[in-house]
């Protein structure tokens, strides 16, 4: 994507995020990565009269496994203080789950993460209609006490919802202290620390993230009192167990967030070789009607588990109920207020 086109989609994003004249925005990058993102956001912000800055951190060696919550800012308290003084931070390195992001949000700075390929950002622009549907879902989720997920493959798991807030992601942020991720389009929460019980069967065609692969044979998770007690199946189950064991942290067996996707522009099939545009799989997390459960950290929700061992697993053809009322039925959105009306 050329600089002009990239600037135009960043301008749309900043308008959706309420950026106005006189606001202070900082674009955060690292090493040589996503410098074109900084250029495009800087140009877009200047057109809106914002005070634009670019903070570029030194490069870091590749971490190997996706160790969430570990950032180069940890050793730079002065940089964190500078980011806390901004009205908006555009995060192009991925700070989520880190203590640094939480401190920046607590100061009132709103944060937008943008690390996906420009072509995907353009196809999944934030819209008012998407925000309304996600916020409607968030209101229902915030009032629910029990979530149940089932599937024809054998999933039957219950999450007790008495502890953690409902989080909405609709790909823009215009409220102090709010974080969002462009692109996105889903809603989630977390079960009570000891309140998740049952069986989850990850079926062929479901997606493992950060591996960015489709599951080929079933993975059967047994969950008791909020912890995974058994993972069994074939090669994919062995892959997951080996990946998790590599962190040498038993807290990786905890249950993390859970929710469903609402973005009609996100495509399930885009993870195949030759189709996957790169990035960290936000399209797979967002596609319309998926039910996604996660394992590992829940500190994003205010919980005590800050392990770096994290998997997100979007699943197709599941049903999700809040207090016995269907939100998703066999992979389709059940309530008209959350449905996209295809043209």
Coordinates of C-alpha atoms in Angstrom, one line a residue:
X1 CA 0.0 0.0 0.0
X2 CA 1.4 3.4 -0.9
X3 CA 1.9 6.2 1.6
X4 CA -1.1 8.2 0.5
X5 CA -3.5 5.3 0.7
X6 CA -2.1 4.3 4.1
X7 CA -2.4 7.8 5.4
X8 CA -6.1 7.9 4.3
X9 CA -7.1 4.8 6.2
X10 CA -5.1 6.1 9.3
X11 CA -7.0 9.4 8.9
X12 CA -10.3 7.5 9.0
X13 CA -9.1 5.6 12.1
X14 CA -8.1 8.8 14.0
X15 CA -11.4 10.4 13.2
X16 CA -13.2 7.4 14.5
X17 CA -11.0 7.6 17.6
X18 CA -12.1 11.2 18.2
X19 CA -8.7 12.8 17.5
X20 CA -9.0 16.6 17.3
X21 CA -6.8 19.7 17.1
X22 CA -4.4 20.2 20.0
X23 CA -4.4 16.5 21.2
X24 CA -1.0 14.9 21.9
X25 CA -0.4 11.6 20.1
X26 CA 2.6 9.4 20.2
X27 CA 3.3 6.6 17.7
X28 CA 5.4 3.8 19.3
X29 CA 7.6 1.6 17.1
X30 CA 10.6 -0.6 17.7
X31 CA 13.8 -1.0 15.6
X32 CA 13.0 -0.9 11.9
X33 CA 9.6 -2.4 12.3
X34 CA 6.5 -0.5 11.0
X35 CA 8.2 2.8 10.3
X36 CA 5.7 3.2 7.5
X37 CA 2.9 3.0 10.1
X38 CA 4.5 5.8 12.0
X39 CA 4.8 7.9 8.9
X40 CA 1.2 7.4 7.9
X41 CA -0.2 8.0 11.4
X42 CA 2.0 11.1 11.8
X43 CA 0.7 12.6 8.5
X44 CA -2.9 11.8 9.3
X45 CA -2.7 13.2 12.8
X46 CA -1.1 16.5 11.5
X47 CA -4.0 16.9 9.1
X48 CA -6.4 16.9 12.1
X49 CA -4.2 19.4 14.0
X50 CA -2.9 17.0 16.6
X51 CA 0.6 17.3 18.1
X52 CA 2.3 14.2 16.7
X53 CA 5.4 12.4 18.1
X54 CA 7.2 9.2 17.2
X55 CA 8.9 7.2 19.9
X56 CA 11.2 4.5 18.4
X57 CA 12.6 1.9 20.8
X58 CA 15.8 0.0 20.2
X59 CA 15.4 -3.4 18.5
X60 CA 15.3 -6.5 20.6
X61 CA 16.4 -10.0 19.8
X62 CA 13.6 -12.3 18.6
X63 CA 11.9 -13.9 21.7
X64 CA 11.1 -17.2 20.0
X65 CA 7.7 -18.1 21.6
X66 CA 5.0 -15.4 21.8
X67 CA 5.8 -14.2 25.4
X68 CA 2.9 -11.8 26.0
X69 CA 3.3 -9.0 28.4
X70 CA 7.1 -8.7 28.0
X71 CA 8.1 -5.4 26.3
X72 CA 11.2 -3.2 25.8
X73 CA 9.5 -0.5 27.9
X74 CA 10.0 -2.5 31.1
X75 CA 13.6 -1.1 31.4
X76 CA 12.6 2.4 30.3
X77 CA 10.5 4.1 33.0
X78 CA 11.2 7.6 31.5
X79 CA 9.6 6.4 28.2
X80 CA 6.6 5.1 30.1
X81 CA 6.1 8.5 31.8
X82 CA 6.3 10.2 28.5
X83 CA 3.6 7.9 27.1
X84 CA 1.4 8.5 30.2
X85 CA 1.5 12.2 29.3
X86 CA -0.1 11.6 25.8
X87 CA -3.8 11.8 25.0
X88 CA -3.5 8.8 22.7
X89 CA -0.8 6.2 22.1
X90 CA -0.7 4.3 18.8
X91 CA 1.0 1.0 19.8
X92 CA 2.8 -0.6 16.8
X93 CA 4.9 -3.1 18.9
X94 CA 2.1 -4.8 21.0
X95 CA 2.1 -3.9 24.6
X96 CA -1.0 -5.9 25.6
X97 CA -0.8 -7.8 29.0
X98 CA 2.2 -5.7 30.1
X99 CA 2.4 -3.8 33.3
X100 CA 3.6 -0.8 31.2
X101 CA 0.3 -0.7 29.2
X102 CA -1.8 -1.0 32.3
X103 CA 0.1 2.0 33.9
X104 CA -0.3 4.0 30.7
X105 CA -4.1 3.3 30.5
X106 CA -4.5 4.1 34.2
X107 CA -3.1 7.6 33.5
X108 CA -6.0 8.3 31.2
X109 CA -4.1 7.8 27.9
X110 CA -6.2 5.9 25.4
X111 CA -4.3 3.2 23.4
X112 CA -4.8 1.8 19.9
X113 CA -2.8 -1.2 18.9
X114 CA -2.0 -1.5 15.1
X115 CA 0.3 -4.2 14.1
X116 CA -1.6 -6.0 11.3
X117 CA -0.7 -5.6 7.6
X118 CA -2.0 -2.4 6.0
X119 CA -4.2 -4.3 3.5
X120 CA -6.0 -5.9 6.4
X121 CA -6.4 -2.6 8.2
X122 CA -8.0 -1.2 5.1
X123 CA -10.4 -4.1 4.7
X124 CA -11.4 -4.0 8.3
X125 CA -11.9 -0.3 9.0
X126 CA -13.8 0.6 12.1
X127 CA -17.4 1.6 11.5
X128 CA -20.2 3.1 13.6
X129 CA -22.4 0.1 12.9
X130 CA -19.8 -2.4 14.1
X131 CA -19.3 -0.4 17.3
X132 CA -23.0 -0.4 18.0
X133 CA -23.3 -4.2 17.6
X134 CA -20.3 -4.9 19.8
X135 CA -21.4 -2.5 22.5
X136 CA -24.9 -4.1 22.5
X137 CA -23.2 -7.5 23.0
X138 CA -21.0 -6.0 25.7
X139 CA -24.0 -4.8 27.6
X140 CA -25.6 -8.3 27.6
X141 CA -22.3 -9.9 28.6
X142 CA -21.8 -7.5 31.5
X143 CA -25.1 -8.5 33.0
X144 CA -24.8 -12.3 32.6
X145 CA -24.0 -14.6 35.5
X146 CA -23.3 -17.9 33.5
X147 CA -22.0 -18.6 30.0
X148 CA -22.3 -22.0 28.5
X149 CA -20.7 -23.1 25.2
X150 CA -21.7 -26.3 23.4
X151 CA -20.9 -27.8 20.0
X152 CA -21.9 -30.9 17.9
X153 CA -18.3 -32.1 18.4
X154 CA -18.7 -32.5 22.2
X155 CA -17.9 -29.1 23.7
X156 CA -19.9 -28.5 26.9
X157 CA -18.3 -26.0 29.2
X158 CA -19.7 -23.5 31.7
X159 CA -18.1 -20.2 32.8
X160 CA -19.4 -18.5 36.0
X161 CA -19.3 -14.8 35.4
X162 CA -19.1 -12.9 38.7
X163 CA -15.7 -11.4 38.8
X164 CA -14.4 -9.8 35.6
X165 CA -15.8 -7.0 33.3
X166 CA -17.0 -7.4 29.7
X167 CA -14.5 -6.0 27.2
X168 CA -15.6 -4.6 23.8
X169 CA -13.3 -4.4 20.8
X170 CA -14.5 -2.5 17.8
X171 CA -11.2 -1.2 16.4
X172 CA -11.1 2.4 17.6
X173 CA -10.8 4.3 20.9
X174 CA -12.2 7.7 21.8
X175 CA -12.5 7.4 25.6
X176 CA -9.8 8.1 28.2
X177 CA -7.9 5.0 29.4
X178 CA -9.6 2.8 26.8
X179 CA -7.6 0.2 24.8
X180 CA -8.6 -1.3 21.4
X181 CA -7.0 -3.2 18.6
X182 CA -7.3 -2.4 14.9
X183 CA -8.7 -4.5 13.3
X184 CA -11.1 -6.3 15.6
X185 CA -14.8 -6.8 16.3
X186 CA -15.7 -9.0 19.2
X187 CA -16.6 -9.1 22.9
X188 CA -15.2 -11.1 25.8
X189 CA -14.9 -11.6 29.5
X190 CA -13.3 -14.1 31.9
X191 CA -14.8 -16.8 34.1
X192 CA -14.3 -16.7 37.8
X193 CA -10.8 -18.0 38.8
X194 CA -12.3 -21.3 40.0
X195 CA -15.5 -21.1 38.0
X196 CA -14.8 -22.8 34.6
X197 CA -15.8 -26.4 34.3
X198 CA -16.4 -28.9 31.5
X199 CA -15.1 -30.1 28.2
X200 CA -13.9 -28.1 25.1
X201 CA -13.4 -30.0 21.9
X202 CA -11.4 -28.0 19.4
X203 CA -12.5 -29.4 16.0
X204 CA -10.9 -29.6 12.6
X205 CA -11.0 -26.1 11.0
X206 CA -10.7 -24.3 14.3
X207 CA -7.6 -22.1 14.6
X208 CA -4.6 -22.1 17.0
X209 CA -3.1 -18.8 17.7
X210 CA -0.2 -17.8 17.8
X211 CA 0.6 -20.8 15.7
X212 CA -1.6 -19.4 12.9
X213 CA -2.7 -22.9 11.8
X214 CA -6.0 -24.8 11.4
X215 CA -6.6 -27.8 13.6
X216 CA -6.5 -31.1 11.7
X217 CA -7.8 -33.5 14.3
X218 CA -9.7 -32.9 17.6
X219 CA -8.1 -31.5 20.7
X220 CA -10.0 -32.4 23.9
X221 CA -9.6 -30.1 26.9
X222 CA -10.8 -31.1 30.3
X223 CA -11.3 -28.1 32.6
X224 CA -12.0 -28.2 36.4
X225 CA -12.3 -25.2 38.7
X226 CA -10.8 -22.8 36.2
X227 CA -7.8 -25.0 35.3
X228 CA -7.0 -27.3 32.4
X229 CA -6.4 -30.7 33.9
X230 CA -6.0 -32.7 30.6
X231 CA -5.3 -32.1 26.9
X232 CA -5.6 -35.1 24.6
X233 CA -5.9 -35.9 21.0
X234 CA -3.4 -36.4 18.1
X235 CA -0.6 -34.4 16.6
X236 CA -2.3 -31.0 17.3
X237 CA -2.8 -31.8 20.9
X238 CA 0.9 -32.8 21.2
X239 CA 1.8 -29.5 19.6
X240 CA -0.2 -27.5 22.0
X241 CA 1.1 -29.4 25.0
X242 CA 4.7 -29.0 23.9
X243 CA 4.3 -25.3 23.2
X244 CA 2.8 -24.7 26.7
X245 CA 5.5 -26.8 28.4
X246 CA 8.1 -24.6 26.8
X247 CA 7.2 -21.8 29.1
X248 CA 7.9 -23.9 32.2
X249 CA 5.0 -22.2 34.0
X250 CA 2.0 -24.2 35.3
X251 CA -0.1 -21.0 35.3
X252 CA -0.3 -21.4 31.5
X253 CA -3.0 -24.1 32.2
X254 CA -5.3 -21.4 33.6
X255 CA -8.4 -20.3 31.6
X256 CA -8.2 -16.8 30.2
X257 CA -10.8 -14.8 28.3
X258 CA -13.8 -16.0 26.3
X259 CA -16.2 -14.4 23.9
X260 CA -17.5 -14.2 20.4
X261 CA -16.8 -12.5 17.0
X262 CA -19.0 -9.9 15.3
X263 CA -17.0 -8.6 12.3
X264 CA -18.6 -9.5 9.0
X265 CA -15.5 -8.3 7.1
X266 CA -13.2 -10.8 8.8
X267 CA -12.8 -14.0 6.9
X268 CA -12.4 -17.4 8.4
X269 CA -10.6 -18.9 5.4
X270 CA -7.7 -16.4 5.3
X271 CA -5.3 -18.5 7.4
X272 CA -4.5 -20.9 4.5
X273 CA -1.0 -20.7 2.9
X274 CA -0.9 -18.1 0.3
X275 CA -3.9 -16.2 1.8
X276 CA -2.5 -15.3 5.3
X277 CA -1.4 -11.7 5.0
X278 CA 0.8 -11.8 8.0
X279 CA 0.4 -10.2 11.4
X280 CA -0.9 -11.9 14.6
X281 CA -4.3 -13.3 13.4
X282 CA -6.7 -10.6 14.4
X283 CA -8.9 -11.5 11.5
X284 CA -9.3 -15.0 12.9
X285 CA -10.2 -13.6 16.3
X286 CA -12.9 -11.4 14.9
X287 CA -14.8 -13.4 12.2
X288 CA -18.6 -13.3 12.5
X289 CA -20.0 -16.0 14.7
X290 CA -16.8 -17.5 16.0
X291 CA -16.6 -18.5 19.7
X292 CA -13.1 -18.0 21.1
X293 CA -11.6 -19.3 24.3
X294 CA -8.1 -18.5 25.6
X295 CA -5.7 -20.0 28.0
X296 CA -3.1 -18.4 30.3
X297 CA -3.1 -14.8 31.5
X298 CA -6.1 -13.0 32.8
X299 CA -4.4 -9.8 34.1
X300 CA -5.8 -7.9 31.1
X301 CA -9.2 -8.3 32.9
X302 CA -7.7 -7.4 36.3
X303 CA -7.0 -11.0 37.3
X304 CA -3.9 -12.4 39.1
X305 CA -2.5 -14.6 36.3
X306 CA 0.3 -12.8 34.4
X307 CA 1.9 -15.8 32.7
X308 CA 3.5 -15.2 29.3
X309 CA 2.0 -18.5 28.1
X310 CA -1.1 -17.6 26.0
X311 CA -3.2 -19.2 23.3
X312 CA -6.3 -17.9 21.6
X313 CA -8.5 -20.5 19.9
X314 CA -11.3 -19.3 17.6
X315 CA -13.9 -22.1 17.0
X316 CA -16.6 -22.5 14.3
X317 CA -20.1 -23.9 14.6
X318 CA -20.4 -23.5 18.3
X319 CA -23.4 -22.3 20.4
X320 CA -22.9 -19.8 23.2
X321 CA -25.6 -19.0 25.8
X322 CA -25.7 -16.3 28.5
X323 CA -28.0 -17.3 31.4
X324 CA -29.6 -19.9 28.9
X325 CA -30.3 -17.2 26.3
X326 CA -28.6 -17.9 22.9
X327 CA -26.1 -15.4 21.6
X328 CA -24.5 -17.7 19.0
X329 CA -26.2 -20.8 17.5
X330 CA -24.2 -23.2 15.5
X331 CA -21.8 -20.5 14.4
X332 CA -24.4 -17.8 13.6
X333 CA -25.4 -14.7 15.6
X334 CA -28.7 -15.4 17.2
X335 CA -30.0 -11.9 18.2
X336 CA -31.1 -9.4 15.5
X337 CA -29.5 -6.5 17.4
X338 CA -26.1 -8.1 16.9
X339 CA -26.7 -9.4 13.4
X340 CA -25.1 -7.9 10.3
X341 CA -27.7 -7.5 7.5
X342 CA -25.9 -8.7 4.4
X343 CA -26.5 -6.5 1.4

